[in-house]
Coordinates of C-alpha atoms and ligand atoms in Angstrom, one line a residue:
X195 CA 325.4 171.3 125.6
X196 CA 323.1 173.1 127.7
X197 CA 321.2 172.2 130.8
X198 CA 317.9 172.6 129.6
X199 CA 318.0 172.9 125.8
X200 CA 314.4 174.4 124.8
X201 CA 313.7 174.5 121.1
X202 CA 310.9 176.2 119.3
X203 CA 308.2 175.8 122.1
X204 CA 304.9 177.0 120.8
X205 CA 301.8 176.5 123.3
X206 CA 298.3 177.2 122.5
X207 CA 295.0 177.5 123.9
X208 CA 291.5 176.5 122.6
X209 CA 288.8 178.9 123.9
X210 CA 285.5 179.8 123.1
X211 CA 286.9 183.2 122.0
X212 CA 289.7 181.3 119.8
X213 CA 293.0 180.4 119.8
X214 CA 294.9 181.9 122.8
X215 CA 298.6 181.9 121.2
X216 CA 300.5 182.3 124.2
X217 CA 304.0 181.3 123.2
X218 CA 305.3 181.2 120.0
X219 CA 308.7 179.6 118.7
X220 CA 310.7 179.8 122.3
X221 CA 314.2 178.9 122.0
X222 CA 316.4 179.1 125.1
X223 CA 319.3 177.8 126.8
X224 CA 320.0 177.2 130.6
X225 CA 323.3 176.5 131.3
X226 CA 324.6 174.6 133.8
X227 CA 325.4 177.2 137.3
X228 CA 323.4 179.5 135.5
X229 CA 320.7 181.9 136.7
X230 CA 318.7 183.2 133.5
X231 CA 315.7 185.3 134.4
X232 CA 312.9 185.6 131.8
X233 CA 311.1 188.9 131.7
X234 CA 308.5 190.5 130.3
X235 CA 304.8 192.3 130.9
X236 CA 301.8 190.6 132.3
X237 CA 300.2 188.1 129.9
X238 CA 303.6 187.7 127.7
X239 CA 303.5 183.7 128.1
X240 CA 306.6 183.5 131.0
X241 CA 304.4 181.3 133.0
X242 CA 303.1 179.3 130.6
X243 CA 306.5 178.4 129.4
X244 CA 307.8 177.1 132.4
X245 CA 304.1 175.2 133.1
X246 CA 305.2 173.7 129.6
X247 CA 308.7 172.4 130.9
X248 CA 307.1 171.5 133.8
X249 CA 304.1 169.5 132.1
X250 CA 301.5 171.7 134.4
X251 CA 299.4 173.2 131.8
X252 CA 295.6 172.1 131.5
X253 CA 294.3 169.9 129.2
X254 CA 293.2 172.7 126.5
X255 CA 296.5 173.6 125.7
X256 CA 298.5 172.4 122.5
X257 CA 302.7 171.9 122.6
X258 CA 305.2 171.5 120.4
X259 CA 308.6 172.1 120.1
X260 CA 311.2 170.7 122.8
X261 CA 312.8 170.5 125.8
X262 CA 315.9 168.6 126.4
X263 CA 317.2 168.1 129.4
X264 CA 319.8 165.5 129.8
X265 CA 319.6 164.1 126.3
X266 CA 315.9 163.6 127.4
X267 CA 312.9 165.5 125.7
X268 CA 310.6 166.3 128.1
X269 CA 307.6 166.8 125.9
X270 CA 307.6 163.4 125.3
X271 CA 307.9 161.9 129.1
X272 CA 304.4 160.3 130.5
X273 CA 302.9 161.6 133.3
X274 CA 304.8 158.9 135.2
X275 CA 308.6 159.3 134.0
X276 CA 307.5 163.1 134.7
X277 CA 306.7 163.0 138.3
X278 CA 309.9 161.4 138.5
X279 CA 311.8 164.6 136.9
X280 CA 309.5 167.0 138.6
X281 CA 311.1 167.8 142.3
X282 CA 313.9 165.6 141.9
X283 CA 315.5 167.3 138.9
X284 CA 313.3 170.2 138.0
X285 CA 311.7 172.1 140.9
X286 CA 309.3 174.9 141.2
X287 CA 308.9 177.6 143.3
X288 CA 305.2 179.2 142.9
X289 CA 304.8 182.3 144.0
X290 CA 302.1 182.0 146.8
X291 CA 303.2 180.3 149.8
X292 CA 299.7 180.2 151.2
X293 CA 298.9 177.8 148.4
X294 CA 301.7 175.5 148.3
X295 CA 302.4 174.8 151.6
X296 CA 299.7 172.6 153.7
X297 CA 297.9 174.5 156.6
X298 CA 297.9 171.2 158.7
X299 CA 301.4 170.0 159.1
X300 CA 303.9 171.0 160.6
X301 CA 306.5 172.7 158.1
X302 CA 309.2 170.2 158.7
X303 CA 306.6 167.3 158.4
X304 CA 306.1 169.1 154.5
X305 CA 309.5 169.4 153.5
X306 CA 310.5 165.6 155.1
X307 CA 307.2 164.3 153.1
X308 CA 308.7 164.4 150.1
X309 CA 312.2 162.8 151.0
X310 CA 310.3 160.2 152.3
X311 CA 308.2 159.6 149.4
X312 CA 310.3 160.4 146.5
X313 CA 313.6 159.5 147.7
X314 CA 312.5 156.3 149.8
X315 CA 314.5 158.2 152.9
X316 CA 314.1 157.1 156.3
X317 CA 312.0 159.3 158.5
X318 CA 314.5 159.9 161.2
X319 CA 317.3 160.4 158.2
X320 CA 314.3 162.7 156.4
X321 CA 313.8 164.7 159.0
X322 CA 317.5 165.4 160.0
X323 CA 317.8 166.8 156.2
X324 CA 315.0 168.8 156.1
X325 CA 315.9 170.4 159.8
X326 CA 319.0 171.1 158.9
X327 CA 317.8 172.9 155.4
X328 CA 315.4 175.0 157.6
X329 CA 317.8 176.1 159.8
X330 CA 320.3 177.0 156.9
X331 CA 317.4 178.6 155.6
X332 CA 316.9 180.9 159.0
X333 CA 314.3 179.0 160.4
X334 CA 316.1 177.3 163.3
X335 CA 313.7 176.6 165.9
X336 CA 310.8 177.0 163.7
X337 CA 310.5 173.0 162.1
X338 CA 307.8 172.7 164.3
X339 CA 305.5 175.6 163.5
X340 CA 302.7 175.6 161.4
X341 CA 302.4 177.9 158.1
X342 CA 299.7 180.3 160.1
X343 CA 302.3 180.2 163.0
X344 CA 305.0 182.2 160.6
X345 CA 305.0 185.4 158.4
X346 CA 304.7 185.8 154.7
X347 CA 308.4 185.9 154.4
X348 CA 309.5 182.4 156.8
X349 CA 306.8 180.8 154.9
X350 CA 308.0 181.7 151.4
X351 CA 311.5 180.2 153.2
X352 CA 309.6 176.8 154.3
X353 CA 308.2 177.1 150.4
X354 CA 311.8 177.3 149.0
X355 CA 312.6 174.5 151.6
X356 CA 310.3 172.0 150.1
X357 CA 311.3 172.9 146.4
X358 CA 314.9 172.6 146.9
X359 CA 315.0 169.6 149.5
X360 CA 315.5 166.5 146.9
X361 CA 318.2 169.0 145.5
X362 CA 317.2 169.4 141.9
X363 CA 319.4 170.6 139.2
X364 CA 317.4 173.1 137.9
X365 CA 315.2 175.4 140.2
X366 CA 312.3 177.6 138.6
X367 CA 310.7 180.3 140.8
X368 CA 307.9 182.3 139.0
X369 CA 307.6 185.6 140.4
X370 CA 309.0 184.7 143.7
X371 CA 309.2 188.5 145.1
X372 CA 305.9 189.9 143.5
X373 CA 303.5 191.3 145.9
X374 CA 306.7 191.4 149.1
X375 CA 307.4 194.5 150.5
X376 CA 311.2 196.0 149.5
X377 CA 312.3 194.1 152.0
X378 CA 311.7 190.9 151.9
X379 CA 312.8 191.0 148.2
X380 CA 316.4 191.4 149.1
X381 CA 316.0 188.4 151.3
X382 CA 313.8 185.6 149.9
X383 CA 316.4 186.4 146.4
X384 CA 319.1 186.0 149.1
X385 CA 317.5 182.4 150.1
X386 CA 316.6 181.4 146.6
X387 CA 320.5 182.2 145.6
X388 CA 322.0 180.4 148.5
X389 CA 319.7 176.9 147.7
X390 CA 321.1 177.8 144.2
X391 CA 324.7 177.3 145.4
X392 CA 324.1 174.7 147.6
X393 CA 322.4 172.5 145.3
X394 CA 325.3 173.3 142.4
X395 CA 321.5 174.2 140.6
X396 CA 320.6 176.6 137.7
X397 CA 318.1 179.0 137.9
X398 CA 315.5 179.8 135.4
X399 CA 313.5 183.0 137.4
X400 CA 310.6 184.3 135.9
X401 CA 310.1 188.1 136.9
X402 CA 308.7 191.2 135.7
X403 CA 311.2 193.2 137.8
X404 CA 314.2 194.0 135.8
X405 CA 315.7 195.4 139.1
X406 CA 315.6 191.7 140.6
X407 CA 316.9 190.6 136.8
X408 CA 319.4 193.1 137.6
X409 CA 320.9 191.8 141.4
X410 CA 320.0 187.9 140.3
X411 CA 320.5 186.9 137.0
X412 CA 323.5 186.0 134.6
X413 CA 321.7 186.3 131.9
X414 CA 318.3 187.5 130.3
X415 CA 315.4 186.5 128.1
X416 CA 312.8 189.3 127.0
X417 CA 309.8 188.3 126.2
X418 CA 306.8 190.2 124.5
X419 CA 303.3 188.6 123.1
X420 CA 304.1 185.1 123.5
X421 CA 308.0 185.5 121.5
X422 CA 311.5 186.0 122.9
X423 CA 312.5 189.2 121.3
X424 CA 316.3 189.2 122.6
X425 CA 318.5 187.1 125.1
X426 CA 322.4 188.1 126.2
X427 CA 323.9 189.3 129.2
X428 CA 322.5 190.6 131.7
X429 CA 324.5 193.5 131.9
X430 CA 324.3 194.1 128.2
X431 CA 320.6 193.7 127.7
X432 CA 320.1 196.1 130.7
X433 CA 322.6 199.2 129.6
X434 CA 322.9 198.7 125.9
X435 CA 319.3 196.8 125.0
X436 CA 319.1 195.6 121.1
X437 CA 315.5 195.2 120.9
X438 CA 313.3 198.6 120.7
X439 CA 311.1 196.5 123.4
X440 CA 313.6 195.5 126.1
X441 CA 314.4 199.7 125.2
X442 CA 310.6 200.4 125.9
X443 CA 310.5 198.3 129.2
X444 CA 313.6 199.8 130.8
X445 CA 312.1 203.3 130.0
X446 CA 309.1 202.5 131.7
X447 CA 310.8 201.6 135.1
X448 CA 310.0 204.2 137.7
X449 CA 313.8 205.5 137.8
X450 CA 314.3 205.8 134.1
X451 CA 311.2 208.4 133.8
X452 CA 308.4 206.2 133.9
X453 CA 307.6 206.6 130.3
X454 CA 304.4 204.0 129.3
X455 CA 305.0 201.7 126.3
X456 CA 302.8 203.6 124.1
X457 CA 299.2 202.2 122.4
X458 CA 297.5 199.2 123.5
X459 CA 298.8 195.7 124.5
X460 CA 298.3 193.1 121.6
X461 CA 296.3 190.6 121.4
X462 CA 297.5 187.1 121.8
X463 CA 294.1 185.5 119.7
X464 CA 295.2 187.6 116.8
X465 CA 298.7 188.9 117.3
X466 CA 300.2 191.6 114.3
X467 CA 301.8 190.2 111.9
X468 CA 305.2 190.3 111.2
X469 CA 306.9 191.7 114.5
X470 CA 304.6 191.5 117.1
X471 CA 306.2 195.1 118.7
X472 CA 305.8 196.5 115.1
X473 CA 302.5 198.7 116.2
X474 CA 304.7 200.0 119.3
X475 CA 307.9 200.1 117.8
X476 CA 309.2 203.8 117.2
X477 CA 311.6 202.0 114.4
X478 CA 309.5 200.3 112.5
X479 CA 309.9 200.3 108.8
X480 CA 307.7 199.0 106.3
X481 CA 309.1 195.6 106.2
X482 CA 308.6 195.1 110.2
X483 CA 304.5 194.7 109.6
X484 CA 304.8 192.1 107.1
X485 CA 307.9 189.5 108.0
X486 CA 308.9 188.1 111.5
X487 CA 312.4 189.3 112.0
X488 CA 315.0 186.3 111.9
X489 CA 317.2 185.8 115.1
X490 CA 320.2 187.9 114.6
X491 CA 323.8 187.4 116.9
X492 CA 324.6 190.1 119.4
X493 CA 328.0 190.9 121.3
X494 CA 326.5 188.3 124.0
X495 CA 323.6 186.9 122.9
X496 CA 320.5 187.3 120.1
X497 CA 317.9 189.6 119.0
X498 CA 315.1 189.6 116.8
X499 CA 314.5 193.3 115.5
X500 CA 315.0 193.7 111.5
X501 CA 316.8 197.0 112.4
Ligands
ATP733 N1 294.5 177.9 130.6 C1 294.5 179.0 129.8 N2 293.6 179.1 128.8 C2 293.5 180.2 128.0 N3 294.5 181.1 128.0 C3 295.5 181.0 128.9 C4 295.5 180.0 129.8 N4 296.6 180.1 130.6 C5 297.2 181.3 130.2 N5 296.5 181.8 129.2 C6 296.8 183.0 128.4 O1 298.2 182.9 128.0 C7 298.8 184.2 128.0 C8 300.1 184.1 128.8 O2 299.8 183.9 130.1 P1 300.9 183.8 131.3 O3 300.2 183.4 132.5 O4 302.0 182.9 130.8 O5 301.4 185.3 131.4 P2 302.6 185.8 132.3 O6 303.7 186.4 131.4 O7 303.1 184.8 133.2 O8 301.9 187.0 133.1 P3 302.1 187.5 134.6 O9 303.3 188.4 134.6 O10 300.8 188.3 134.9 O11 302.2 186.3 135.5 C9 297.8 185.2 128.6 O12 297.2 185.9 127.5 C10 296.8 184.3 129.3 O13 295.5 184.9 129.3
MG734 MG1 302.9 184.5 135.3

């Protein structure tokens, strides 16, 4: 039994220019220890889906499917069994520091908030926790500084602080390196692995990097238009890639050649039939444009390609 057990997760969107169908039928598996990243182009759905385990989405979006976690389907949690999940067992890392962290308390004061609050912790008890966290996280001497006091990269540290503090099970960070220079990458991965391990957590880590899938991830989920097209291990998704996508994506990375995904991004109102990579696809057949490929078992995983 997994972790997180999701199951056919379809979310959509009413908009005045239609139905916005930005996942479609997502089944995946977190295991326990496990860091699976989820990868894919801009606008695929990875940010939806985890906004749909997390119950974040706004109100015009429609769900089904599942999400098990613990024997417990999430979907069907109110707001109020929710809040109780959300930190405590399930946390999130977003990827803009400047907008989760308060700019009038003291970064200490923000991770031993939610101690207080959510676990009922004693200030003085609080606060020795979260001090200690900081200071395993490199910012020793820093507790009492203010986000505008610290850079970009000891604020995305106080960020990870306050995700990780209640010590959740599961830890999902969306796009956690985009936009840092090369070397903060290396680093704020280091931190988000170490509050990994010392939390005995899974990841789930959203990226469009596959060189961060690459150094981070056990496993990997490739997403395209809204669908997971293949999942397996890392190492086998990156060298020997099943799906003519994931094949497409690694092609287009700047040390492979930098060779585009050729013709236009689909649409997610009125995706192609059949496979939605049939238009792209150098392989397609006849068949592709008119019936979505079944799942199909690989040496360490699945992928969903009629070839
Ligand atoms: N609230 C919303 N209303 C309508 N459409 C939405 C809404 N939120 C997301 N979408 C659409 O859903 C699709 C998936 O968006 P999502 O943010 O999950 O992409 P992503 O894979 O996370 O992209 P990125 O790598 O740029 O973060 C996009 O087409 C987006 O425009
Ligand atoms: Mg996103």
């Amino acid at each position: 039994m997994a972790l997180l057990d999701i199951r056919n997760l379809s979310v959509s969107f009413e908009t005045p220019q239609g139905l916005v169908k930005a996942a479609t039928q997502v089944s995946l598996a977190l295991e326990y220890n496990e860091t699976l990243a989820l990868v894919g182009e801009t606008g695929c759905g990875k940010s939806v889906v985890v906004n749909a385990i997390m119950k974040l989405l706004p109100a015009n979006a429609k769900v089904d499917g599942r999400v098990i976690y613990r024997g417990r389907d999430l979907l069907s949690l109110d707001e109020k069994e929710m809040a109780r999940i959300r930190g405590q067992d399930i946390a999130i890392i977003f990827q803009n520091p400047s907008l989760a962290l308060n700019p009038v308390y003291k970064i200490s004061e923000q991770v031993s908030e939610s101690m207080i609050l959510k676990k009922r912790s004693s200030r003085s008890r609080a606060e020795e926790i979260s001090s200690q966290l900081l200071q395993r996280l490199g910012l020793k001497g820093r507790e009492s500084s203010y986000p505008f006091q610290l850079s970009g990269g000891m604020n995305q540290r106080a960020m990870i602080a306050c995700s990780v503090v209640l010590g959740p099970k599961i830890i999902i960070a969306d796009e956690p390196t985009k936009g840092l220079d090369q070397s903060m990458v290396g680093q704020v991965l280091g931190e988000i692995r170490k509050a990994k391990e010392v939390n005995g957590a899974s990841l789930l880590l959203i990226t469009h990097d596959m060189e961060v899938a690459r150094q981070i991830s056990d496993k990997v989920a490739v997403m395209y238009c809204g669908e997971v097209m293949e999942v397996g291990k890392t190492e086998e998704v990156l060298q020997a890639p099943s799906h003519p996508y994931t094949q497409a994506l690694l092609d287009s990375l700047p040390e492979r050649g930098f060779l585009p995904i050729p013709g236009p991004s689909p649409s997610m109102i009125d995706p192609p039939e059949g496979c939605r990579f049939h238009p792209r696809c150098p392989w397609r057949r006849d068949l592709c444009s008119i019936e979505r490929p079944v799942q199909k078992s690989t040496t360490t995983g699945w992928v969903r390609c009629c070839r």
